[in-house]
Coordinates of C-alpha atoms in Angstrom, one line a residue:
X1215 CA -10.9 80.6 -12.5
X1216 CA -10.3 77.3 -10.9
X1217 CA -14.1 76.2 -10.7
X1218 CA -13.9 74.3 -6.8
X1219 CA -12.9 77.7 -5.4
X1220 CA -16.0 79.7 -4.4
X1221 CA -15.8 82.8 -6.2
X1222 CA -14.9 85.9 -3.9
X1223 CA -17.8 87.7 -4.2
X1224 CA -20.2 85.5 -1.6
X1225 CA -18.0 86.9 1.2
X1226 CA -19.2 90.7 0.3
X1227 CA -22.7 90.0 -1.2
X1228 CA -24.4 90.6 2.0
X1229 CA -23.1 93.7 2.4
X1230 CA -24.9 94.8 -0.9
X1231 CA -28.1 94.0 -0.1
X1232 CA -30.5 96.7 1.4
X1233 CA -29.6 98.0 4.8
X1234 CA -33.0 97.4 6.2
X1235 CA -32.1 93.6 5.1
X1236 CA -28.7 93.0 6.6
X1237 CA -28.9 92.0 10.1
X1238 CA -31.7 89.7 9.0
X1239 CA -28.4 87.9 6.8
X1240 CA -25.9 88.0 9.0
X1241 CA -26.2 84.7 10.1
X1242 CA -25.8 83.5 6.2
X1243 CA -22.8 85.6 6.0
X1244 CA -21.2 84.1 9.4
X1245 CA -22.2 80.6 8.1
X1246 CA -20.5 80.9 4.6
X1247 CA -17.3 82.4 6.3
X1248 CA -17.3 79.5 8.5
X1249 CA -18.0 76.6 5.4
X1250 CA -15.1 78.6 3.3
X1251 CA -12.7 78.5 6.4
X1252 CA -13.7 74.9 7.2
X1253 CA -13.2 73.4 3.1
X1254 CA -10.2 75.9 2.0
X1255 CA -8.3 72.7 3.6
X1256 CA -9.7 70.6 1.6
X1257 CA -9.3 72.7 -1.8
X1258 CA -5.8 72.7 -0.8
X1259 CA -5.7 69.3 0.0
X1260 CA -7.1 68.4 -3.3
X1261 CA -4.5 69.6 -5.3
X1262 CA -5.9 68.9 -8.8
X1263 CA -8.8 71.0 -10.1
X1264 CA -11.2 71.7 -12.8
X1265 CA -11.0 74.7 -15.4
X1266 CA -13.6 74.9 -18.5
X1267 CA -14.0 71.2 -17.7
X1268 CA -10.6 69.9 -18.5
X1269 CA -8.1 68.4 -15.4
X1270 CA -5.0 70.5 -14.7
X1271 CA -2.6 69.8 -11.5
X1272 CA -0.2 67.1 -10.2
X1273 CA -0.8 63.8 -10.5
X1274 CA -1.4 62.0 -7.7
X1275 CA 1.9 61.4 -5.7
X1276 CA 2.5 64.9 -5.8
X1277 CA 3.4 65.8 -1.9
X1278 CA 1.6 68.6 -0.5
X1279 CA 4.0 71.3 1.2
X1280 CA 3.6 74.3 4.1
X1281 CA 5.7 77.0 3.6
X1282 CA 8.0 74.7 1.4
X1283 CA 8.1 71.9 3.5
X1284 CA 7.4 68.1 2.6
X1285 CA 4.6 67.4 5.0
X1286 CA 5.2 63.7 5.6
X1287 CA 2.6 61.0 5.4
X1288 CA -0.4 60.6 8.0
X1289 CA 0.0 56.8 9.6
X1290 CA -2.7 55.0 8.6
X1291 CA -5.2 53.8 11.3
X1292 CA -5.9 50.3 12.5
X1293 CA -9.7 49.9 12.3
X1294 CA -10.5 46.7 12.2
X1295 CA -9.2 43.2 14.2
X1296 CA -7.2 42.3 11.1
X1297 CA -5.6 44.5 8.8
X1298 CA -4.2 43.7 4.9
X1299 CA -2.3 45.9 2.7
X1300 CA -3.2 45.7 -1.1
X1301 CA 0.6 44.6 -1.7
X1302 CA 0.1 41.6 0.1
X1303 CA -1.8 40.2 -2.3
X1304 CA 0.1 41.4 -5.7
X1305 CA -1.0 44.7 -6.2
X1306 CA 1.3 46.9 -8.2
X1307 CA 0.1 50.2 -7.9
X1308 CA 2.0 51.8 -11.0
X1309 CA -1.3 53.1 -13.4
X1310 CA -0.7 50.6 -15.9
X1311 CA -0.8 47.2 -14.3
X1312 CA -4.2 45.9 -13.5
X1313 CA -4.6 45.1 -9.7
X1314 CA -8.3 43.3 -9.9
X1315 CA -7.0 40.7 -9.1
X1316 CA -5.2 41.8 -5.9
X1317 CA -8.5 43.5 -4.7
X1318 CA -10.7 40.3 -5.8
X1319 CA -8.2 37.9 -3.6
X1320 CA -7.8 40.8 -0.5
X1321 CA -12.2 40.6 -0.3
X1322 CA -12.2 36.9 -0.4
X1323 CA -9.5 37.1 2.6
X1324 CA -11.8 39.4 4.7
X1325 CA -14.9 37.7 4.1
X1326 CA -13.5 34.5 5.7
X1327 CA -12.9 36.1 9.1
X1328 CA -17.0 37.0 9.3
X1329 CA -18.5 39.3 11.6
X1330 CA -18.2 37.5 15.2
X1331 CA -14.3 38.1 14.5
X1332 CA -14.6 42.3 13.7
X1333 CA -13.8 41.8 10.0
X1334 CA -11.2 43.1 8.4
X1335 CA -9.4 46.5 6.7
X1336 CA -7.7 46.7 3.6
X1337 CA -5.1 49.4 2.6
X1338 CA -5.1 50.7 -0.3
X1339 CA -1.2 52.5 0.2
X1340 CA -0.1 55.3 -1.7
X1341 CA 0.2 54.8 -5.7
X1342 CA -2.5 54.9 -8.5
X1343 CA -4.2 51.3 -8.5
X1344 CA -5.4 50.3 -11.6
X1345 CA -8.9 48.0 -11.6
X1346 CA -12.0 46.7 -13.0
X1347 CA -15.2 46.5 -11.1
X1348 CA -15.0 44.4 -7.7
X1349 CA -17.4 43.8 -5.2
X1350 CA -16.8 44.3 -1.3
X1351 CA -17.7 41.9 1.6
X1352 CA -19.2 42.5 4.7
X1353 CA -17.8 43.6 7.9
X1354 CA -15.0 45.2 5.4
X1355 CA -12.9 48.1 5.6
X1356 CA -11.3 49.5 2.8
X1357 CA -8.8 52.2 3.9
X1358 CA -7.5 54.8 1.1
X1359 CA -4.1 56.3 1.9
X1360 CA -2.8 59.5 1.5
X1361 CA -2.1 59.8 -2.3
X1362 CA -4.0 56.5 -3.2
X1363 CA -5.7 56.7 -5.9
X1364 CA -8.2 53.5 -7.5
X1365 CA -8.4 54.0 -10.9
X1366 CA -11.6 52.2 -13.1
X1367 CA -10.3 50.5 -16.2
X1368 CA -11.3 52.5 -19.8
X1369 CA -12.3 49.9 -21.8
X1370 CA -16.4 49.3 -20.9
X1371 CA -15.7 44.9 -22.1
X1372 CA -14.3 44.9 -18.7
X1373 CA -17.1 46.0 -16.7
X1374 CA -20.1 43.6 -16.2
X1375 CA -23.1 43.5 -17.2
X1376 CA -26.2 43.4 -14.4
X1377 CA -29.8 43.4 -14.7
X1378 CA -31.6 46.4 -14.6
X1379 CA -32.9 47.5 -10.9
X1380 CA -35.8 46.2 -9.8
X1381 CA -37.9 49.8 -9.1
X1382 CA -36.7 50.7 -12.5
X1383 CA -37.5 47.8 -15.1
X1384 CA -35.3 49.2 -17.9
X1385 CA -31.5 50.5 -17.4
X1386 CA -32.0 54.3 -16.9
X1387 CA -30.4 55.4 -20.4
X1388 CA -30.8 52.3 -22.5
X1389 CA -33.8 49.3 -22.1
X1390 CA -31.3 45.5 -21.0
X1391 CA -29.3 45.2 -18.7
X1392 CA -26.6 48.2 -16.9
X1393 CA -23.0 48.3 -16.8
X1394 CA -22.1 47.6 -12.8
X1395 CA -19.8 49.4 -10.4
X1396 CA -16.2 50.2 -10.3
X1397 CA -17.3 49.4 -6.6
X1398 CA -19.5 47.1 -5.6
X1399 CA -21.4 45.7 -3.3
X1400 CA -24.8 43.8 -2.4
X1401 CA -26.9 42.3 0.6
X1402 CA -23.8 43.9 2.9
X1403 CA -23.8 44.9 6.6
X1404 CA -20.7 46.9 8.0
X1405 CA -18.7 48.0 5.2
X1406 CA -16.7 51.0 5.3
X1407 CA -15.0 53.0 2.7
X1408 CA -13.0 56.0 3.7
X1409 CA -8.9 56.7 4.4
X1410 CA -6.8 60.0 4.4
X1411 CA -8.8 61.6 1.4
X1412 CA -7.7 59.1 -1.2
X1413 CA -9.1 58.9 -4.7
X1414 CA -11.6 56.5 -6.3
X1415 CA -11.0 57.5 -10.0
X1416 CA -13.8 56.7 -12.6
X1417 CA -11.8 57.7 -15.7
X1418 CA -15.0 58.3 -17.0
X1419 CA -14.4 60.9 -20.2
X1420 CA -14.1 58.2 -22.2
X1421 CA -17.6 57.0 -21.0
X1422 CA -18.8 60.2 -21.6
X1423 CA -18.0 60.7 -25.1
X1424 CA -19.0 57.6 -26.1
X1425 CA -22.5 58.2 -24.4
X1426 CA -23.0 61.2 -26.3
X1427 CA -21.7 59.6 -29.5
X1428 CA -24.6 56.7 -28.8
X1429 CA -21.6 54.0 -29.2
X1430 CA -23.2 52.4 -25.8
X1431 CA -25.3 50.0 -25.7
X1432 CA -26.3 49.7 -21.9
X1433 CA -26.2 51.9 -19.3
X1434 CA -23.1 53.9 -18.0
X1435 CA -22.4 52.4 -14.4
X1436 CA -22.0 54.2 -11.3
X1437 CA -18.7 54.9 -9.5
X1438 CA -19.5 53.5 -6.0
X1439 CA -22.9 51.3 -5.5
X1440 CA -24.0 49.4 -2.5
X1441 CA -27.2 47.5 -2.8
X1442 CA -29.4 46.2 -0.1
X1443 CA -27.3 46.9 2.7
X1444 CA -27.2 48.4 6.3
X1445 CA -24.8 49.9 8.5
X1446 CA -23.0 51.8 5.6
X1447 CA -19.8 54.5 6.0
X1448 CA -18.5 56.2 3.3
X1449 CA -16.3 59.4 5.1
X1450 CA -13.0 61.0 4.3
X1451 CA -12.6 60.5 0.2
X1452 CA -12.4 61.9 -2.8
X1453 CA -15.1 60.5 -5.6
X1454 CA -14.1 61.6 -9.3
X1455 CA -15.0 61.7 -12.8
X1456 CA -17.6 58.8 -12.4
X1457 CA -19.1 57.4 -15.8
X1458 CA -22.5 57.4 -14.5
X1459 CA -23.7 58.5 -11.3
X1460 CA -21.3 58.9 -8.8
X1461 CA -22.4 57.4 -5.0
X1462 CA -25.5 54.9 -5.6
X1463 CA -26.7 53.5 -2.3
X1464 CA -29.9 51.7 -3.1
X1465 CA -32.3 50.3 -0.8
X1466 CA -29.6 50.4 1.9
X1467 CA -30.5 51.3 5.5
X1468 CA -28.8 53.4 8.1
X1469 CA -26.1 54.9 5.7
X1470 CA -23.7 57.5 7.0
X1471 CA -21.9 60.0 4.1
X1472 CA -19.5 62.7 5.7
X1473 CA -16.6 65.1 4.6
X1474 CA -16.9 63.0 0.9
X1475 CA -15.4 65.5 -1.9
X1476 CA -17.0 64.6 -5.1
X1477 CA -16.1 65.8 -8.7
X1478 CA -16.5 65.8 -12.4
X1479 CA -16.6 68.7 -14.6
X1480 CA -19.5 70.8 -14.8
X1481 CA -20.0 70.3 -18.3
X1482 CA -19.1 67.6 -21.1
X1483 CA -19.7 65.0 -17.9
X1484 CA -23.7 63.6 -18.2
X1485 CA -25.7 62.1 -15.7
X1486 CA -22.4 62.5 -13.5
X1487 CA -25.1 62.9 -10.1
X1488 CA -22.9 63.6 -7.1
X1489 CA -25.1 61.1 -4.1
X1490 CA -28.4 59.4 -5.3
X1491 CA -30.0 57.7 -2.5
X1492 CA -32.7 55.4 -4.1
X1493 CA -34.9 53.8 -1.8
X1494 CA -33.3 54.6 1.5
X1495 CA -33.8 54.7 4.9
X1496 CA -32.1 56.2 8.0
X1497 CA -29.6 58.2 6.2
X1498 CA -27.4 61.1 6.9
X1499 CA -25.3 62.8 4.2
X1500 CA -23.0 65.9 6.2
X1501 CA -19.8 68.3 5.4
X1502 CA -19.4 67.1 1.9
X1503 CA -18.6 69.3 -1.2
X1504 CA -19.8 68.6 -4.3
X1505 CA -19.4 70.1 -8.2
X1506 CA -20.6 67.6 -10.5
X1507 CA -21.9 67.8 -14.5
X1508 CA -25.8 67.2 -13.1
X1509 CA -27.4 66.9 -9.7
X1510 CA -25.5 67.3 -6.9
X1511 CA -27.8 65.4 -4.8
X1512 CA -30.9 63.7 -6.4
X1513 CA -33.0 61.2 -3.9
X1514 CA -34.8 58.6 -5.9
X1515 CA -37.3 55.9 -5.0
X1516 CA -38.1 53.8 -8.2
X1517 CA -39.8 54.7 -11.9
X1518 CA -43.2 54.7 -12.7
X1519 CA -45.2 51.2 -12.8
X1520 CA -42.2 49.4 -11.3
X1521 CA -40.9 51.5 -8.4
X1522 CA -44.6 51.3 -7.4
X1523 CA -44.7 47.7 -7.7
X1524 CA -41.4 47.1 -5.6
X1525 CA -42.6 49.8 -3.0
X1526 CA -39.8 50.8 -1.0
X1527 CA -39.7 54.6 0.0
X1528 CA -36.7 57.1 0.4
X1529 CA -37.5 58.5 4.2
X1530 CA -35.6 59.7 7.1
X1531 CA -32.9 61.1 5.2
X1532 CA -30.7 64.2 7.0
X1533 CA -28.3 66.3 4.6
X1534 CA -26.7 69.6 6.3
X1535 CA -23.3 71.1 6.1
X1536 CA -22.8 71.2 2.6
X1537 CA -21.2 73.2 -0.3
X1538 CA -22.7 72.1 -3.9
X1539 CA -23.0 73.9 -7.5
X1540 CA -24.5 72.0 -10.6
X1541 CA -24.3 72.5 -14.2
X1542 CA -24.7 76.0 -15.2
X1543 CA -24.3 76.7 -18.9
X1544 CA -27.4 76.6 -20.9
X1545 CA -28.0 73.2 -22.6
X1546 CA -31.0 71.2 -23.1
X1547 CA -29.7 68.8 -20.4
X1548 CA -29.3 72.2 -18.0
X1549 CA -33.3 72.9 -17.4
X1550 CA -33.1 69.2 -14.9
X1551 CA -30.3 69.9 -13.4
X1552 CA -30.3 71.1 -9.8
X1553 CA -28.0 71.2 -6.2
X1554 CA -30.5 69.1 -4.9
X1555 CA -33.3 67.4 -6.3
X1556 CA -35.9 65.1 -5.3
X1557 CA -37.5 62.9 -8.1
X1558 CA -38.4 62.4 -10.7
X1559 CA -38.1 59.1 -10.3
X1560 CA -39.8 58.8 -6.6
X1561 CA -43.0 56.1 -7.5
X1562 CA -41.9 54.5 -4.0
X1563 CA -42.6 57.7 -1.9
X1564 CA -39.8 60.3 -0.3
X1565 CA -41.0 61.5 2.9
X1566 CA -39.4 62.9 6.1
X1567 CA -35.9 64.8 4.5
X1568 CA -34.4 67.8 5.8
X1569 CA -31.9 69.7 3.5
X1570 CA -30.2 71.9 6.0
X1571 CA -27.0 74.6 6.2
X1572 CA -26.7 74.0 2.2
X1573 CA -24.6 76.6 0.0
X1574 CA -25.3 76.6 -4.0
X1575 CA -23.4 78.4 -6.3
X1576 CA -23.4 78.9 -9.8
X1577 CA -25.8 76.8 -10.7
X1578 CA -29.0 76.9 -13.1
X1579 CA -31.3 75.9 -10.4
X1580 CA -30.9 75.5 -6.5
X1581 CA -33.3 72.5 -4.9
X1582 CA -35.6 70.8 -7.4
X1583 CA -38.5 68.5 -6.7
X1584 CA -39.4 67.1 -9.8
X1585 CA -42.8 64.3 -10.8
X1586 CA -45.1 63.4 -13.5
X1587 CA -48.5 61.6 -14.2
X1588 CA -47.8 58.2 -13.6
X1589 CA -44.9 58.2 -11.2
X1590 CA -47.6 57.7 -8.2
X1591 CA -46.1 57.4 -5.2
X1592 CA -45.4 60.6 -2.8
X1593 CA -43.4 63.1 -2.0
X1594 CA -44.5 64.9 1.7
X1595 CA -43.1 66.3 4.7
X1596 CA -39.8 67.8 3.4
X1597 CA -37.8 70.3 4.9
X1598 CA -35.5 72.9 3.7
X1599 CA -33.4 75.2 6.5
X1600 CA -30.9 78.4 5.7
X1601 CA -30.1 78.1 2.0
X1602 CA -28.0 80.3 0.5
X1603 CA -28.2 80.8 -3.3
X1604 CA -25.1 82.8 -5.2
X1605 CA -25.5 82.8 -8.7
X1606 CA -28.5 80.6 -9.1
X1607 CA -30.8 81.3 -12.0
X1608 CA -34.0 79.6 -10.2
X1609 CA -33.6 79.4 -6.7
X1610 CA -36.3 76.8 -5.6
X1611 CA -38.6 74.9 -7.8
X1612 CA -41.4 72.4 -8.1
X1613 CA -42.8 70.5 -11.5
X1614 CA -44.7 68.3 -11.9
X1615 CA -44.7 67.4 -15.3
X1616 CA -41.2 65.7 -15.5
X1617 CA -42.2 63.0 -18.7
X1618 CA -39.8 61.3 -19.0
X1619 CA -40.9 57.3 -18.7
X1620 CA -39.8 53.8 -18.9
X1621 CA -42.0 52.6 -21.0
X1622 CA -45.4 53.4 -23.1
X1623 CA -47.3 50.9 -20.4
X1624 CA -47.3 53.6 -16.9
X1625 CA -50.6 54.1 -15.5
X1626 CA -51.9 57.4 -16.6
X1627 CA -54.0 57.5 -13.7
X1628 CA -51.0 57.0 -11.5
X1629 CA -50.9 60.8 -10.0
X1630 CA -48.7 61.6 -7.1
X1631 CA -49.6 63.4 -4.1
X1632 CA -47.2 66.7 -3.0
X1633 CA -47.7 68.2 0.2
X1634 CA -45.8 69.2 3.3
X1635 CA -43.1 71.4 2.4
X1636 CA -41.2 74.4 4.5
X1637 CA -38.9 76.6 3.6
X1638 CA -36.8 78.7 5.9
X1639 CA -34.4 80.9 5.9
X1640 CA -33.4 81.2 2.1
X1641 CA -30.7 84.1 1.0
X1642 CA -28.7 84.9 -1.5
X1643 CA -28.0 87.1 -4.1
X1644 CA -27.8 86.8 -8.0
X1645 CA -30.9 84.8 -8.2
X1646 CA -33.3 85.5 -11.6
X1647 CA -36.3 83.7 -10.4
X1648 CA -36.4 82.7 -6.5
X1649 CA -39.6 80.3 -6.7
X1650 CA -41.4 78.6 -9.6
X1651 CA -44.1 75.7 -8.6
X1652 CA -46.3 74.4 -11.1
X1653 CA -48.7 72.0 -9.9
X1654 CA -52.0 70.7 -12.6
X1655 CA -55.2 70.3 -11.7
X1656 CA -54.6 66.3 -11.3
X1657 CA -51.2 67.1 -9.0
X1658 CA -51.9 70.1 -6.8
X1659 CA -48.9 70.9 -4.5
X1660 CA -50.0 71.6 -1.0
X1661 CA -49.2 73.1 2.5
X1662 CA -46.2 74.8 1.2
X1663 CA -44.7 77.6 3.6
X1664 CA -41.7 79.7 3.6
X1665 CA -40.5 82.2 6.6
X1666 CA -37.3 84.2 6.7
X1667 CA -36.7 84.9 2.8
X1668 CA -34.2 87.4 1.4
X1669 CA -32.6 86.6 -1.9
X1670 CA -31.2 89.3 -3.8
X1671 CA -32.5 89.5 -7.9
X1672 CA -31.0 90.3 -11.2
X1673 CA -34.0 89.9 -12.7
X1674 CA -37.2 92.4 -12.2
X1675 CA -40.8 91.3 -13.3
X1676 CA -43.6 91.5 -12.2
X1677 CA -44.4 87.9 -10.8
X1678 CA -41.5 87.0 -9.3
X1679 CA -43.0 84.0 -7.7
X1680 CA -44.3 81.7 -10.2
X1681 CA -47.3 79.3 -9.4
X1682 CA -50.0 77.1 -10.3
X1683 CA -52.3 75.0 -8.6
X1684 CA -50.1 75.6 -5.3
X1685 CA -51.8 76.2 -1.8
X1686 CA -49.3 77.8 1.1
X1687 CA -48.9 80.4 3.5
X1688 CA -45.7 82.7 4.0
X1689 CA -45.0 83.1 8.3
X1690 CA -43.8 86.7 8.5
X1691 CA -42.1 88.9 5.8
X1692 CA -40.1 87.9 2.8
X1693 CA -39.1 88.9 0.1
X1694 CA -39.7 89.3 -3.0
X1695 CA -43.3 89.1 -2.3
X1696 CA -45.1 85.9 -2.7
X1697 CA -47.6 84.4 -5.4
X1698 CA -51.6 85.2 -4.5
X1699 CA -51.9 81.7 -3.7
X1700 CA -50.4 82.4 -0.1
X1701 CA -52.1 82.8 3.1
X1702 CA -50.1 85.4 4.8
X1703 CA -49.3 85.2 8.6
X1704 CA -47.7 87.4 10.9
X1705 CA -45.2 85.7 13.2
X1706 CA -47.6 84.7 15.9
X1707 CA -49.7 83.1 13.7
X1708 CA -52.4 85.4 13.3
X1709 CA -53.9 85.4 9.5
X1710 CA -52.9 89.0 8.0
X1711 CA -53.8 88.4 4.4
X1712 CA -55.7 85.5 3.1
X1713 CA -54.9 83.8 0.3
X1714 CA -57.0 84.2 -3.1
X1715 CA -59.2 82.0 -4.4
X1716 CA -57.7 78.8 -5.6
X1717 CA -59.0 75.6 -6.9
X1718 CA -56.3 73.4 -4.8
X1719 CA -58.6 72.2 -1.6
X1720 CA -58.6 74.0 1.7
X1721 CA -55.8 72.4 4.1
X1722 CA -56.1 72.9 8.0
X1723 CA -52.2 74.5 8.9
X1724 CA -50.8 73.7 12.2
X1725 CA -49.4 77.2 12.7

């Protein structure tokens, strides 16, 4: 089964569930048909797909036909004042010539026309363009045609060497300095990557098998990263097979990510995150699809000691519209992988996020917020709306003793607060667990609450819900039924069921 296809039992599932349950999940049904209708396009328009983790398809160049017809090229757009084609400057475009140079000479071009003049775009025309890393300029537009494809160089002596982020102290896999970018770019305004669903192209098995052979020496880099920057567009690509994480924006403000496709396979790919926004602000990721080897979505904000020293916080960060699975097969890498995560690294603070009109499949766990003692930091006032969950074996999940840390030297009296959560409107079917949170005594999660919960089990035990040191309330009926911890309300707020006694503090609710 070609694993980007969603598999053909989410359109029916519904219609399994318990009668007295089916016009509550209607609206989940309508919404999926409507996401399948809206990305079978793009599937199509893909044309080169994943099975047990290994590529198969046409290579790019391949035309895409209707019916037997060539469909001819889309035009590209002019979008900017002044407009350059990769050609222009050398490029060759064949796979086996290297084109940095090209790129390197097109970005010093654009960066002389400056901002007063509208900046310029860059076409990157059909062909598979063969790179090392190069940075972008601001006020830059860099246009991927139809059947474009940038491809990162193999050989890791061509990629430099950067110090290790400020929030983070260490590279994230090994202590020195990080590989960088295929893409990069710092202390940007108004850049712009997007085009007629071209490729950016990591090439990153080769990365991959050397990681798990522990033949690197510094960490993998990323496929796109754009650090300290504002007025960010990334819209309209495809992002593949990345060594490392796959979209970085770090401490980058206002940052728009729509109708992206990102992929790598599910497994044999590590640490291949889909979109890790790391100390953002302002920040809306919509209508993407995503199947990656790890999180689909993990938001970050710095690691232990040193994302609290540099103190800049994820917040007001909006993702909706999107269609995401995550590794599924049991390995020991599997148990931190997630759709969407927040943390572990979050010593900066993540507050105001709302995760809204997402669709996981096939993946070991659904959304994922994830600390430890001496992270500090925050995580508050995060909000999850109409979830579905097909083949998820734990649906939502908090923990809070993630320990995985730079160094020896975090402050073991660094605890992190949790509180502020809602949950509504999570279905599904073919879900083992639905909720496990696990606070401690020193990091209590609080003022959880879930309304409008129906998610079909293939699992039967007792305790369904599984919880420790949590505090919450439940806002009508769900199901499966909810730990003790809950205060149970009926829908106009009046308290039905109280919760029992708990050793997480008393929180006033604003019902």
């Amino acid at each position: 089964m070609v694993e980007t296809l969603l598999p053909s039992r989410f359109q029916s599932h519904l219609q399994k569930l318990d009668p007295k349950r089916r016009l509550a999940s209607h609206k989940t049904l309508l919404l999926a048909s409507l996401w399948i209708a809206a990305f079978a396009s793009l599937f199509l328009w893909q044309r080169t797909s994943y099975i047990g983790g290994y590529v198969v398809g046409p290579v790019v160049g391949a035309r895409f036909t209707v019916f037997g017809r060539v469909r001819p090229l889309q035009p590209v757009p002019r979008l900017r004042p002044v407009v350059f084609d990769l050609k222009d400057f050398g490029g060759v475009g064949d796979g086996v010539a290297v084109d940095t140079e090209a790129f390197e000479r097109a970005v010093v071009e654009i960066s002389k026309l400056g901002g007063s003049s509208g900046g310029g775009q860059l076409n990157v025309p059909p062909g598979r363009w063969l790179t090392a890393p190069f940075n972008l300029t601001s006020h830059m537009t860099l246009f991927l045609a139809e059947d474009a494809e940038i491809l990162g160089v193999e050989d890791e002596k061509f990629w430099p060497l950067m110090p290790p982020l400020p929030s983070y102290g260490y590279g994230r896999e090994r202590p020195g300095p990080r590989y960088g970018s295929l893409i990069h770019g710092q202390n940007l305004k108004d850049v712009v990557i997007t085009g007629h669903n071209g490729t950016i192209n990591g090439q990153g098995q080769s990365w991959w098998k050397k990681h798990q052979r522990r033949l690197l020496n510094n960490t993998r880099g990323p496929l796109v990263q754009i650090m300290w920057s504002s007025d960010i567009v990334i819209a309209n690509v495809t992002l593949r097979d990345s060594p490392f994480w796959t979209l970085h924006p770090y401490d980058c403000k206002n940052v728009t990510i729509r109708n992206v496709t990102i992929l790598a396979p599910v497994t044999g790919a590590p640490n291949t995150d889909g979109i890790d926004p790391d100390s953002c602000e302002d920040m809306v990721i919509e209508d993407c699809y995503i199947s990656t080897g790890d999180d689909a979505i993990a938001i970050k904000s710095g690691w232990d000691q040193f994302g609290i020293a540099y103190g800049r916080p994820s917040t007001n960060i909006l993702i909706r519209n999107l269609i995401v699975r995550s590794l599924f097969v049991l390995t020991s890498l599997s148990f931190n992988i997630a759709g969407v995560s927040i943390g572990s690294e979050m010593s900066g603070g993540i507050s105001n996020v709302t995760i809204e009109n997402l669709l996981i499949w096939n993946s070991r766990r659904g959304v994922r917020i994830k600390t430890a003692q001496g992270r500090g930091g925050y995580i508050k006032n995060i909000t999850y709306k109409n979830v579905t969950l097909d083949n998820v074996r734990v649906g939502i999940v908090i923990k809070t003793d993630y320990n995985e840390h730079a160094d020896d030297n975090y402050d073991r009296k660094a605890y992190p607060t949790l509180s502020g959560f809602s949950f509504t409107g999570i279905h599904g079917q073919g879900v083992r667990v639905p909720v496990r949170i696990h606070g401690s005594e020193q990091i209590p999660v609080r003022n959880v609450t879930f309304r409008d919960m129906s998610v079909g089990l293939t699992y039967k035990k007792k305790h369904i819900f599984q919880c420790s040191f949590v505090k919450g309330r439940v806002v009508g009926s769900i199901f499966p039924r909810p730990c003790e911890n809950f205060d149970v309300y009926d829908e106009e707020g009046r308290l039905v069921k109280p919760a029992a006694e708990s050793n997480v503090p008393d929180i006033d609710y604003d019902i």
